[in-house]
mmCIF file of the C-alpha atoms, coordinates in Angstrom:
data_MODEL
# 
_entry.id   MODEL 
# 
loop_
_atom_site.group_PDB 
_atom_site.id 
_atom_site.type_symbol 
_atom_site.label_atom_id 
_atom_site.label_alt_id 
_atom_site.label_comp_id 
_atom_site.label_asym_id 
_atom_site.label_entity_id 
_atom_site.label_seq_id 
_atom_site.pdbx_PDB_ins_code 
_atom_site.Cartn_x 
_atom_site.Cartn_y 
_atom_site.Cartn_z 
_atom_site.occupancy 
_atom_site.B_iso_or_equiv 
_atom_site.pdbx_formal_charge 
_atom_site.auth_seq_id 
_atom_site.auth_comp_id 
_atom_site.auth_asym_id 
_atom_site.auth_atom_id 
_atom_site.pdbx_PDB_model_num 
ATOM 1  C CA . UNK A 1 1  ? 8.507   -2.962  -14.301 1.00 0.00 ? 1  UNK A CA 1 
ATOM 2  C CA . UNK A 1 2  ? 7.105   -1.498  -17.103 1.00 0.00 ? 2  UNK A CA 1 
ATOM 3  C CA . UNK A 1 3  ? 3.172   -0.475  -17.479 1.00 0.00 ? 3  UNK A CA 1 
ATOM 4  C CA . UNK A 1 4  ? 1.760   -0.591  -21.019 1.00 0.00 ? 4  UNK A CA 1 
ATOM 5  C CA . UNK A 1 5  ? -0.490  2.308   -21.827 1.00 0.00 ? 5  UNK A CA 1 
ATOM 6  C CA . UNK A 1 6  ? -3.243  -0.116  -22.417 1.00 0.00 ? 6  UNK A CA 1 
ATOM 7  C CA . UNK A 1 7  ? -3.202  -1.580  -19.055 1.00 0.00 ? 7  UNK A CA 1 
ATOM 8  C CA . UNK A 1 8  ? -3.772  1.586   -17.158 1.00 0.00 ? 8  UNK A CA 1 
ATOM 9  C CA . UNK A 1 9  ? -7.482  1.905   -17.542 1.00 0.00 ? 9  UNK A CA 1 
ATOM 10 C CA . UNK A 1 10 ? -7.639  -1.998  -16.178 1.00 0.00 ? 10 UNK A CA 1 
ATOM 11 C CA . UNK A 1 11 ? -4.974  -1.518  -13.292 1.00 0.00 ? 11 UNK A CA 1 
ATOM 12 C CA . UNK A 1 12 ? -7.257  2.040   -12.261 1.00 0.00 ? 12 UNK A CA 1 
ATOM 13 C CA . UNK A 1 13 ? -10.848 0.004   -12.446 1.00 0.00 ? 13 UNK A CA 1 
ATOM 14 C CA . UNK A 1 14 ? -9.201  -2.940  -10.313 1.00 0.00 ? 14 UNK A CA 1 
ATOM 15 C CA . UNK A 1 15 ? -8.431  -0.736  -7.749  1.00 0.00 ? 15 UNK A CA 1 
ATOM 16 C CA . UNK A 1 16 ? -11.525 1.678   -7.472  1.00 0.00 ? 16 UNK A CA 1 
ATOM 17 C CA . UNK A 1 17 ? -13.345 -1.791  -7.373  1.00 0.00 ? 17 UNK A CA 1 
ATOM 18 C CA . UNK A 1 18 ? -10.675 -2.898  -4.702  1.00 0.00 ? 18 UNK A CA 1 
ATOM 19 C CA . UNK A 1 19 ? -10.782 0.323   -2.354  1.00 0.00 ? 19 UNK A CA 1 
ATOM 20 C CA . UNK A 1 20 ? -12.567 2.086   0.466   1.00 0.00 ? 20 UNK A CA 1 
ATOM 21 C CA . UNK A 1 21 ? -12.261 5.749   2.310   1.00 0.00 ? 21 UNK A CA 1 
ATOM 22 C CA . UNK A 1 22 ? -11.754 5.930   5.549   1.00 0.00 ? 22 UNK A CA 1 
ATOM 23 C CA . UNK A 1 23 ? -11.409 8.775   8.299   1.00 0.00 ? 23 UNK A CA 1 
ATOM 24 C CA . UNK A 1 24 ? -8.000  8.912   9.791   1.00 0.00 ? 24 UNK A CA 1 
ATOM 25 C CA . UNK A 1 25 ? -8.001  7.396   13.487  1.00 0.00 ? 25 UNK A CA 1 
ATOM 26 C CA . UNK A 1 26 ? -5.939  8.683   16.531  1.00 0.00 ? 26 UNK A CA 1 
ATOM 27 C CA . UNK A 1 27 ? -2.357  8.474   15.423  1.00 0.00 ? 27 UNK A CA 1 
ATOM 28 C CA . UNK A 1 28 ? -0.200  5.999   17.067  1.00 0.00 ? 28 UNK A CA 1 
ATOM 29 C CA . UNK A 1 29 ? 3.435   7.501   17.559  1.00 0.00 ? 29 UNK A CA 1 
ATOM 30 C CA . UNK A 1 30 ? 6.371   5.473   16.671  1.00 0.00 ? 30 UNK A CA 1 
ATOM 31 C CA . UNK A 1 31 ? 5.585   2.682   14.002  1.00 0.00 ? 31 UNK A CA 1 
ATOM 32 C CA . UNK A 1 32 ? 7.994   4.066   11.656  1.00 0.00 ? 32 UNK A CA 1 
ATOM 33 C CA . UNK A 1 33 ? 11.563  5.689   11.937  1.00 0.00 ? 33 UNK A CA 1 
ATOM 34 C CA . UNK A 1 34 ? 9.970   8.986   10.475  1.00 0.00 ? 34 UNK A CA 1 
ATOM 35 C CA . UNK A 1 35 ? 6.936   10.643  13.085  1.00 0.00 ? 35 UNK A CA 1 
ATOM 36 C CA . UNK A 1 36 ? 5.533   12.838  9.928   1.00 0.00 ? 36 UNK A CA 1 
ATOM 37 C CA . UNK A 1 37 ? 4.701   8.785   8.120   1.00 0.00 ? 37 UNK A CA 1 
ATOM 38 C CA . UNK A 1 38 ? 2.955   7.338   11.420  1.00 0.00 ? 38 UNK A CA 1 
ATOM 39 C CA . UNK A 1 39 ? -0.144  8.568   10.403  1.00 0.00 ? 39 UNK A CA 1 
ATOM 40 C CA . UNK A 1 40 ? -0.245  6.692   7.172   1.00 0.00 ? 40 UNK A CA 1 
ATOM 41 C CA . UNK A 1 41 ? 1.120   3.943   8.995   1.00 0.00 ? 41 UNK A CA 1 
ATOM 42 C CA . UNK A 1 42 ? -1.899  3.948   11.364  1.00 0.00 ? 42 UNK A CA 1 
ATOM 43 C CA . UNK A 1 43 ? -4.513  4.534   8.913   1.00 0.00 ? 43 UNK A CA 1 
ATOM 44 C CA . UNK A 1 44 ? -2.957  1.633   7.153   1.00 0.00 ? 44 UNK A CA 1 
ATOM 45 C CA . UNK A 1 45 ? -2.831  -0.729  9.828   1.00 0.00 ? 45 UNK A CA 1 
ATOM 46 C CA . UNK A 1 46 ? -6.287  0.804   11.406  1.00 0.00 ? 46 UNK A CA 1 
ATOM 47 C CA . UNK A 1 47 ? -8.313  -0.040  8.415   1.00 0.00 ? 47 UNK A CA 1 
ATOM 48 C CA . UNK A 1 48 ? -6.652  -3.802  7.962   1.00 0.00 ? 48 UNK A CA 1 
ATOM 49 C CA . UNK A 1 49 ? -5.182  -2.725  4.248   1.00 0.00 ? 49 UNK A CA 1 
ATOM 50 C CA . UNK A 1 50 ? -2.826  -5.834  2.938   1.00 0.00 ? 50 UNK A CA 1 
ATOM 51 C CA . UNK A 1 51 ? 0.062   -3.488  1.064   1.00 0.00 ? 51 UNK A CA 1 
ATOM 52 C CA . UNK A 1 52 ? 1.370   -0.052  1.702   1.00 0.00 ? 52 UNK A CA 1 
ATOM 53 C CA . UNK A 1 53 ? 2.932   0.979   -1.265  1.00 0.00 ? 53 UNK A CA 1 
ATOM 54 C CA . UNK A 1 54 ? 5.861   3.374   -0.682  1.00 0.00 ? 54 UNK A CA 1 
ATOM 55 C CA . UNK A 1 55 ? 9.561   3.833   -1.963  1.00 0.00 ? 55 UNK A CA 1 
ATOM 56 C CA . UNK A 1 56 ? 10.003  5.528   1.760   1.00 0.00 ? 56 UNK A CA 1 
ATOM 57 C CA . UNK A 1 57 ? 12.352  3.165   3.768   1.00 0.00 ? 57 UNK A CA 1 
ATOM 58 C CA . UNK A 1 58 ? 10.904  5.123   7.136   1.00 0.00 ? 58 UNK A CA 1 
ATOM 59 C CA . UNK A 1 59 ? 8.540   2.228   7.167   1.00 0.00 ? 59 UNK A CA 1 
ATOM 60 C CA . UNK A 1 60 ? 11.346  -0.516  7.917   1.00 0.00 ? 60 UNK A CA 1 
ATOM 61 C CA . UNK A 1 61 ? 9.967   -1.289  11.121  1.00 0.00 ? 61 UNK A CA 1 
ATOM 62 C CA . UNK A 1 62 ? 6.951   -2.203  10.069  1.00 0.00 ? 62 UNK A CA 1 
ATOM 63 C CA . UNK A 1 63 ? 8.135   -4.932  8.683   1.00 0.00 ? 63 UNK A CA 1 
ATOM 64 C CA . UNK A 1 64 ? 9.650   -6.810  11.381  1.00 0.00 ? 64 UNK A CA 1 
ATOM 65 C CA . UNK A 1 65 ? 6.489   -6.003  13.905  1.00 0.00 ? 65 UNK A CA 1 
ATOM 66 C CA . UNK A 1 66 ? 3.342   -7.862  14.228  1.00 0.00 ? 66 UNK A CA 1 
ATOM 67 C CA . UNK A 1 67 ? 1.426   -5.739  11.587  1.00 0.00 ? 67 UNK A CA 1 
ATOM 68 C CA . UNK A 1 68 ? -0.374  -7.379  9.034   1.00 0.00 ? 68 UNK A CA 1 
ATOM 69 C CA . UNK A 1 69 ? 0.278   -4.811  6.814   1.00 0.00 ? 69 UNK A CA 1 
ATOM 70 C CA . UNK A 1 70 ? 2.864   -5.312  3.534   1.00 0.00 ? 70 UNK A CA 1 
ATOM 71 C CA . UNK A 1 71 ? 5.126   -2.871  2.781   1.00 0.00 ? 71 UNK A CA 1 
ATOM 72 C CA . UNK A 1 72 ? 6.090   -3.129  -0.680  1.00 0.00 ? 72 UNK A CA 1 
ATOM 73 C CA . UNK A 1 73 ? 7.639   -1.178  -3.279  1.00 0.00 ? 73 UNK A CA 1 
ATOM 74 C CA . UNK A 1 74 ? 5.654   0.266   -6.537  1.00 0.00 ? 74 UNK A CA 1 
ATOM 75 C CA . UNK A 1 75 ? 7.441   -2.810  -9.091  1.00 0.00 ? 75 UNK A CA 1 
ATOM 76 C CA . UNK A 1 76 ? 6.158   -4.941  -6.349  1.00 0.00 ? 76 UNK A CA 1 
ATOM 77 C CA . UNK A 1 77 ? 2.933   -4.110  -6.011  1.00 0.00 ? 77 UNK A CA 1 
ATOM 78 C CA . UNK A 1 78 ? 2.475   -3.801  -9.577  1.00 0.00 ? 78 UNK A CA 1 
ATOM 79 C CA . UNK A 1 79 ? 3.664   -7.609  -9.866  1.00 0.00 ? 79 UNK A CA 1 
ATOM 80 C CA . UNK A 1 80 ? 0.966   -8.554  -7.010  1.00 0.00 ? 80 UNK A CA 1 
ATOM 81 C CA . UNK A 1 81 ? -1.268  -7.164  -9.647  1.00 0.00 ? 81 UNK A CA 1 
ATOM 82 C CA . UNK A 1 82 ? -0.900  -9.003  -12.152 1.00 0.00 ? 82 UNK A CA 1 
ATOM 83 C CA . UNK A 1 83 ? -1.522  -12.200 -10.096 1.00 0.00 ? 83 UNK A CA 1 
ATOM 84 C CA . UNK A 1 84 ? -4.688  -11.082 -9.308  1.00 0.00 ? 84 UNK A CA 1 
ATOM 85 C CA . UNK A 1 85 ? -5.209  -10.243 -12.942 1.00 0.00 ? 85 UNK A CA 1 
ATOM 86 C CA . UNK A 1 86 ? -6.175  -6.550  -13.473 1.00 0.00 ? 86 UNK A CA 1 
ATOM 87 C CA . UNK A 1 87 ? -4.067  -7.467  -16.774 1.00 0.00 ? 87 UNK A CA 1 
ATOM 88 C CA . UNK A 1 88 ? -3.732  -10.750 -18.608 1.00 0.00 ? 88 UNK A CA 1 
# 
């Protein structure tokens, strides 16, 4: 997937509209094959985010449990993007 220069400035503003801090909870221990990512994991899950966007295959399992969670790669997440049209 390829970004064009002039669609960085829109992709940035759609997600600082689009996002929210949080405080990290209590971690919950094995969501994904790797106990240094569980923390993410949790925070993701905690705060009811719809995509975790990671090239880190740790977080396999979260796919097949009863998360509501996404894991998706960067190229996919960049696609979901674009159909909710931070670019034309």
């Amino acid at each position: 997937v390829i970004i064009e220069a002039s669609d960085i400035d829109d992709m940035m503003s759609f997600l600082a509209k689009n996002c929210r801090w949080a405080i990290d909870p209590p971690v919950k221990h094995g969501i994904t094959l790797d106990p240094n990512d569980d923390n993410i994991a949790t925070l993701a899950i905690d705060v009811g985010v719809h995509y975790l966007v990671t090239l880190d295959n740790d977080y396999a399992p979260m796919l097949q449990g009863d998360y509501l969670v996404k894991v998706v790669k960067p190229s996919e997440f960049i696609q979901i993007l674009r159909v909710v049209s931070w670019v034309s």
